[in-house]
PDB file of C-alpha atoms in Angstrom:
ATOM      1  CA  ASP A 134      -9.730-237.053 -92.685  1.00 55.00           C
ATOM      2  CA  GLU A 135     -11.520-234.716 -90.290  1.00 53.00           C
ATOM      3  CA  PHE A 136     -15.170-234.157 -89.033  1.00 52.00           C
ATOM      4  CA  SER A 137     -16.435-230.908 -86.968  1.00 55.00           C
ATOM      5  CA  ILE A 138     -17.655-230.691 -83.389  1.00 54.00           C
ATOM      6  CA  ASN A 139     -19.388-227.163 -82.426  1.00 62.00           C
ATOM      7  CA  ASN A 140     -18.237-225.814 -85.804  1.00 63.00           C
ATOM      8  CA  ASN A 141     -14.538-226.871 -85.141  1.00 64.00           C
ATOM      9  CA  LYS A 142     -12.626-229.188 -87.111  1.00 64.00           C
ATOM     10  CA  VAL A 143     -10.989-232.139 -85.771  1.00 58.00           C
ATOM     11  CA  ASN A 144      -8.605-234.483 -87.273  1.00 65.00           C
ATOM     12  CA  ILE A 145      -9.089-238.278 -87.063  1.00 68.00           C
ATOM     13  CA  LEU A 146      -6.413-240.510 -85.962  1.00 72.00           C
ATOM     14  CA  ARG A 147      -6.813-243.699 -88.377  1.00 78.00           C
ATOM     15  CA  TYR A 148      -5.525-246.891 -87.517  1.00 80.00           C
ATOM     16  CA  ASP A 149      -3.340-246.787 -90.530  1.00 84.00           C
ATOM     17  CA  THR A 150      -1.302-243.719 -88.917  1.00 87.00           C
ATOM     18  CA  PHE A 151      -0.328-246.097 -85.796  1.00 90.00           C
ATOM     19  CA  ALA A 152       3.334-247.387 -85.694  1.00 92.00           C
ATOM     20  CA  ASP A 153       4.275-250.624 -86.702  1.00 89.00           C
ATOM     21  CA  SER A 154       7.086-252.834 -85.246  1.00 89.00           C
ATOM     22  CA  LEU A 155       9.870-251.715 -87.166  1.00 88.00           C
ATOM     23  CA  GLU A 156       9.364-247.861 -86.188  1.00 89.00           C
ATOM     24  CA  TYR A 157      10.219-248.694 -82.609  1.00 94.00           C
ATOM     25  CA  TYR A 158      13.807-248.758 -82.216  1.00 93.00           C
ATOM     26  CA  PRO A 159      16.451-246.341 -79.994  1.00 93.00           C
ATOM     27  CA  GLY A 160      17.214-243.365 -81.767  1.00 90.00           C
ATOM     28  CA  GLN A 161      13.573-242.710 -83.446  1.00 91.00           C
ATOM     29  CA  LYS A 162      12.687-239.468 -83.291  1.00 92.00           C
ATOM     30  CA  VAL A 163       9.752-238.221 -81.767  1.00 95.00           C
ATOM     31  CA  TYR A 164       7.352-235.535 -80.695  1.00 94.00           C
ATOM     32  CA  VAL A 165       5.411-235.175 -77.585  1.00 94.00           C
ATOM     33  CA  PHE A 166       2.244-233.125 -77.023  1.00 91.00           C
ATOM     34  CA  GLY A 167       0.742-232.300 -73.854  1.00 87.00           C
ATOM     35  CA  PHE A 168      -0.213-229.786 -70.811  1.00 84.00           C
ATOM     36  CA  PRO A 169       2.336-230.224 -68.103  1.00 76.00           C
ATOM     37  CA  GLY A 170       1.073-228.111 -65.212  1.00 73.00           C
ATOM     38  CA  ALA A 171       4.043-226.680 -64.425  1.00 72.00           C
ATOM     39  CA  VAL A 172       3.777-223.964 -67.066  1.00 75.00           C
ATOM     40  CA  GLY A 173       1.070-222.554 -65.804  1.00 77.00           C
ATOM     41  CA  PRO A 174      -2.527-222.275 -66.680  1.00 79.00           C
ATOM     42  CA  GLU A 175      -2.236-218.964 -69.079  1.00 81.00           C
ATOM     43  CA  TYR A 176      -0.452-221.577 -71.101  1.00 76.00           C
ATOM     44  CA  TRP A 177      -3.008-224.256 -71.237  1.00 75.00           C
ATOM     45  CA  THR A 178      -4.671-222.898 -74.289  1.00 77.00           C
ATOM     46  CA  LYS A 179      -2.674-225.070 -76.740  1.00 79.00           C
ATOM     47  CA  SER A 180      -0.699-228.285 -75.824  1.00 84.00           C
ATOM     48  CA  ILE A 181       3.282-227.730 -75.273  1.00 86.00           C
ATOM     49  CA  LEU A 182       5.419-229.519 -77.901  1.00 89.00           C
ATOM     50  CA  ARG A 183       8.455-231.354 -76.999  1.00 91.00           C
ATOM     51  CA  GLU A 184      11.120-233.191 -79.174  1.00 93.00           C
ATOM     52  CA  GLY A 185      12.774-236.593 -78.067  1.00 95.00           C
ATOM     53  CA  ILE A 186      14.292-239.562 -78.927  1.00 95.00           C
ATOM     54  CA  VAL A 187      13.277-243.211 -78.343  1.00 95.00           C
ATOM     55  CA  SER A 188      15.570-244.534 -75.919  1.00 95.00           C
ATOM     56  CA  TRP A 189      14.736-248.387 -74.879  1.00 96.00           C
ATOM     57  CA  VAL A 190      12.240-250.689 -76.629  1.00 96.00           C
ATOM     58  CA  ASN A 191      11.864-254.252 -75.540  1.00 96.00           C
ATOM     59  CA  ALA A 192      13.873-256.442 -78.032  1.00 93.00           C
ATOM     60  CA  LYS A 193      11.442-259.105 -78.472  1.00 94.00           C
ATOM     61  CA  LYS A 194       8.363-257.088 -78.744  1.00 94.00           C
ATOM     62  CA  PRO A 195       9.197-253.491 -79.316  1.00 92.00           C
ATOM     63  CA  HIS A 196       5.689-252.281 -80.343  1.00 93.00           C
ATOM     64  CA  LYS A 197       3.834-254.332 -77.885  1.00 94.00           C
ATOM     65  CA  VAL A 198       5.608-253.174 -74.878  1.00 95.00           C
ATOM     66  CA  PRO A 199       5.956-249.927 -72.857  1.00 97.00           C
ATOM     67  CA  PHE A 200       9.068-248.191 -74.117  1.00 97.00           C
ATOM     68  CA  LEU A 201      10.946-245.218 -73.005  1.00 96.00           C
ATOM     69  CA  ILE A 202      11.765-242.052 -74.596  1.00 96.00           C
ATOM     70  CA  ASP A 203      14.256-239.061 -73.688  1.00 95.00           C
ATOM     71  CA  CYS A 204      12.109-236.203 -73.382  1.00 91.00           C
ATOM     72  CA  ASP A 205      11.350-234.257 -70.536  1.00 85.00           C
ATOM     73  CA  VAL A 206       7.860-235.265 -69.656  1.00 87.00           C
ATOM     74  CA  PHE A 207       5.941-233.978 -66.587  1.00 82.00           C
ATOM     75  CA  PRO A 208       2.551-234.394 -65.090  1.00 81.00           C
ATOM     76  CA  GLY A 209       0.159-233.065 -67.927  1.00 80.00           C
ATOM     77  CA  ASN A 210       1.851-235.083 -70.171  1.00 85.00           C
ATOM     78  CA  SER A 211       0.462-238.076 -69.190  1.00 88.00           C
ATOM     79  CA  GLY A 212      -2.125-239.248 -72.003  1.00 89.00           C
ATOM     80  CA  GLY A 213      -0.678-236.859 -74.465  1.00 91.00           C
ATOM     81  CA  PRO A 214       0.289-238.420 -78.054  1.00 94.00           C
ATOM     82  CA  VAL A 215       3.891-239.459 -78.714  1.00 96.00           C
ATOM     83  CA  LEU A 216       4.387-238.987 -82.729  1.00 94.00           C
ATOM     84  CA  SER A 217       7.294-240.502 -84.650  1.00 92.00           C
ATOM     85  CA  VAL A 218       9.175-238.015 -86.671  1.00 84.00           C
ATOM     86  CA  PRO A 219      10.705-239.614 -90.253  1.00 83.00           C
ATOM     87  CA  TYR A 220      13.998-237.816 -90.020  1.00 81.00           C
ATOM     88  CA  GLY A 221      17.503-238.227 -88.336  1.00 79.00           C
ATOM     89  CA  ILE A 222      19.042-241.644 -88.336  1.00 79.00           C
ATOM     90  CA  SER A 223      17.149-244.988 -89.396  1.00 81.00           C
ATOM     91  CA  ARG A 224      17.537-248.331 -87.225  1.00 82.00           C
ATOM     92  CA  LYS A 225      20.010-249.119 -90.048  1.00 83.00           C
ATOM     93  CA  GLY A 226      22.014-246.052 -89.248  1.00 83.00           C
ATOM     94  CA  THR A 227      21.308-244.342 -92.812  1.00 84.00           C
ATOM     95  CA  ILE A 228      19.916-240.782 -92.790  1.00 84.00           C
ATOM     96  CA  LEU A 229      16.087-240.336 -92.840  1.00 80.00           C
ATOM     97  CA  ASP A 230      14.647-237.369 -94.951  1.00 78.00           C
ATOM     98  CA  GLY A 231      11.050-237.970 -95.305  1.00 76.00           C
ATOM     99  CA  GLY A 232       8.156-240.095 -94.947  1.00 80.00           C
ATOM    100  CA  ASN A 233       4.729-240.191 -92.715  1.00 83.00           C
ATOM    101  CA  ILE A 234       4.652-239.267 -89.198  1.00 88.00           C
ATOM    102  CA  SER A 235       3.121-241.907 -87.437  1.00 92.00           C
ATOM    103  CA  PHE A 236       1.425-242.322 -83.898  1.00 95.00           C
ATOM    104  CA  MET A 237       3.569-244.308 -81.552  1.00 96.00           C
ATOM    105  CA  GLY A 238       1.673-244.213 -78.454  1.00 96.00           C
ATOM    106  CA  ILE A 239       0.634-242.100 -75.303  1.00 95.00           C
ATOM    107  CA  VAL A 240       3.014-240.813 -72.414  1.00 95.00           C
ATOM    108  CA  SER A 241       2.052-243.019 -69.301  1.00 93.00           C
ATOM    109  CA  GLN A 242       4.384-242.024 -66.687  1.00 87.00           C
ATOM    110  CA  ARG A 243       7.717-240.299 -66.167  1.00 79.00           C
ATOM    111  CA  ARG A 244      10.758-241.495 -64.125  1.00 75.00           C
ATOM    112  CA  LEU A 245      12.342-239.591 -61.401  1.00 70.00           C
ATOM    113  CA  GLY A 246      15.681-240.052 -59.902  1.00 72.00           C
ATOM    114  CA  HIS A 247      15.352-240.085 -56.063  1.00 78.00           C
ATOM    115  CA  ASN A 248      18.479-238.561 -53.677  1.00 83.00           C
ATOM    116  CA  LEU A 249      18.741-238.662 -49.936  1.00 86.00           C
ATOM    117  CA  ILE A 250      18.986-235.487 -48.129  1.00 90.00           C
ATOM    118  CA  MET A 251      22.402-235.352 -46.130  1.00 89.00           C
ATOM    119  CA  ASP A 252      23.963-232.545 -44.056  1.00 90.00           C
ATOM    120  CA  SER A 253      27.250-230.969 -44.943  1.00 92.00           C
ATOM    121  CA  LYS A 254      28.989-234.020 -42.813  1.00 92.00           C
ATOM    122  CA  GLY A 255      27.208-236.530 -45.345  1.00 90.00           C
ATOM    123  CA  ASN A 256      24.496-237.568 -42.592  1.00 90.00           C
ATOM    124  CA  ILE A 257      21.372-238.722 -44.138  1.00 92.00           C
ATOM    125  CA  ILE A 258      18.636-236.139 -42.627  1.00 92.00           C
ATOM    126  CA  GLN A 259      15.287-237.474 -41.090  1.00 90.00           C
ATOM    127  CA  ASP A 260      12.178-235.727 -40.157  1.00 91.00           C
ATOM    128  CA  ILE A 261      10.907-236.165 -36.112  1.00 92.00           C
ATOM    129  CA  LYS A 262       9.521-239.437 -37.022  1.00 93.00           C
ATOM    130  CA  GLY A 263      12.689-240.668 -38.330  1.00 90.00           C
ATOM    131  CA  THR A 264      11.712-240.919 -42.137  1.00 92.00           C
ATOM    132  CA  ARG A 265      14.519-240.377 -44.186  1.00 90.00           C
ATOM    133  CA  LEU A 266      13.978-237.025 -46.313  1.00 88.00           C
ATOM    134  CA  VAL A 267      14.235-237.516 -50.071  1.00 88.00           C
ATOM    135  CA  SER A 268      14.108-235.254 -52.869  1.00 85.00           C
ATOM    136  CA  TYR A 269      13.034-236.034 -56.099  1.00 76.00           C
ATOM    137  CA  GLU A 270      14.259-234.742 -59.742  1.00 73.00           C
ATOM    138  CA  SER A 271      13.107-235.789 -63.225  1.00 72.00           C
ATOM    139  CA  ILE A 272      15.773-237.698 -65.134  1.00 73.00           C
ATOM    140  CA  GLY A 273      14.474-236.522 -68.568  1.00 79.00           C
ATOM    141  CA  VAL A 274      12.844-240.216 -69.405  1.00 89.00           C
ATOM    142  CA  GLY A 275       9.222-240.796 -69.777  1.00 93.00           C
ATOM    143  CA  VAL A 276       7.260-244.225 -70.260  1.00 95.00           C
ATOM    144  CA  VAL A 277       5.058-244.830 -73.299  1.00 97.00           C
ATOM    145  CA  GLU A 278       1.991-247.197 -73.717  1.00 96.00           C
ATOM    146  CA  PRO A 279       2.669-248.169 -77.187  1.00 96.00           C
ATOM    147  CA  ALA A 280       0.115-247.657 -80.373  1.00 95.00           C
ATOM    148  CA  TYR A 281      -0.570-251.383 -80.399  1.00 94.00           C
ATOM    149  CA  ARG A 282      -2.022-250.977 -76.780  1.00 92.00           C
ATOM    150  CA  VAL A 283      -4.028-248.117 -77.587  1.00 90.00           C
ATOM    151  CA  LYS A 284      -5.633-249.835 -80.709  1.00 90.00           C
ATOM    152  CA  GLU A 285      -6.628-253.050 -78.604  1.00 90.00           C
ATOM    153  CA  LEU A 286      -8.497-250.457 -76.324  1.00 89.00           C
ATOM    154  CA  LEU A 287     -10.010-248.735 -78.737  1.00 87.00           C
ATOM    155  CA  LYS A 288     -10.847-252.071 -80.537  1.00 87.00           C
ATOM    156  CA  HIS A 289     -12.704-253.431 -77.019  1.00 89.00           C
ATOM    157  CA  ILE A 290     -14.476-250.205 -76.607  1.00 89.00           C
ATOM    158  CA  GLU A 291     -15.989-250.511 -80.225  1.00 86.00           C
ATOM    159  CA  LYS A 292     -16.807-253.950 -79.939  1.00 88.00           C
ATOM    160  CA  GLU A 293     -18.434-252.912 -76.540  1.00 88.00           C
ATOM    161  CA  ILE A 294     -20.446-250.332 -77.966  1.00 87.00           C
ATOM    162  CA  LYS A 295     -21.796-252.564 -80.630  1.00 79.00           C
TER     163      LYS A 295
END
């Protein structure tokens, strides 16, 4: 399904493309789209595509609780869609080789590692106020709000508009 805005065709993300609870499992292959600021504005004409996997889901509510993906997301990926890709390893350990792509959710944050800065003798370095200096690094893990939560928000907006 699609419609036009200013003569540009726009695809519609239908609710039936939202992932169901069975699609949320560690190892599920995903694609993430976004506009990470670090690449520079000359590359912001189209979204950047990254590939990853689901690395953690809540065992009791896999499709209702934020989950983790092993995919290097950065500021600018937040709000970007996460889509499941039906190939790779299934939740039962068999090989997937086709099916439909599903909307799994949106990137909400990335996780960072915190490292105290030390001198060559192992002493923690502090600034002139005595605050420990810390460096941050991406650990390659992103947090995703599941499609179920996005659907709840959209249903709430629909209700408020009516």
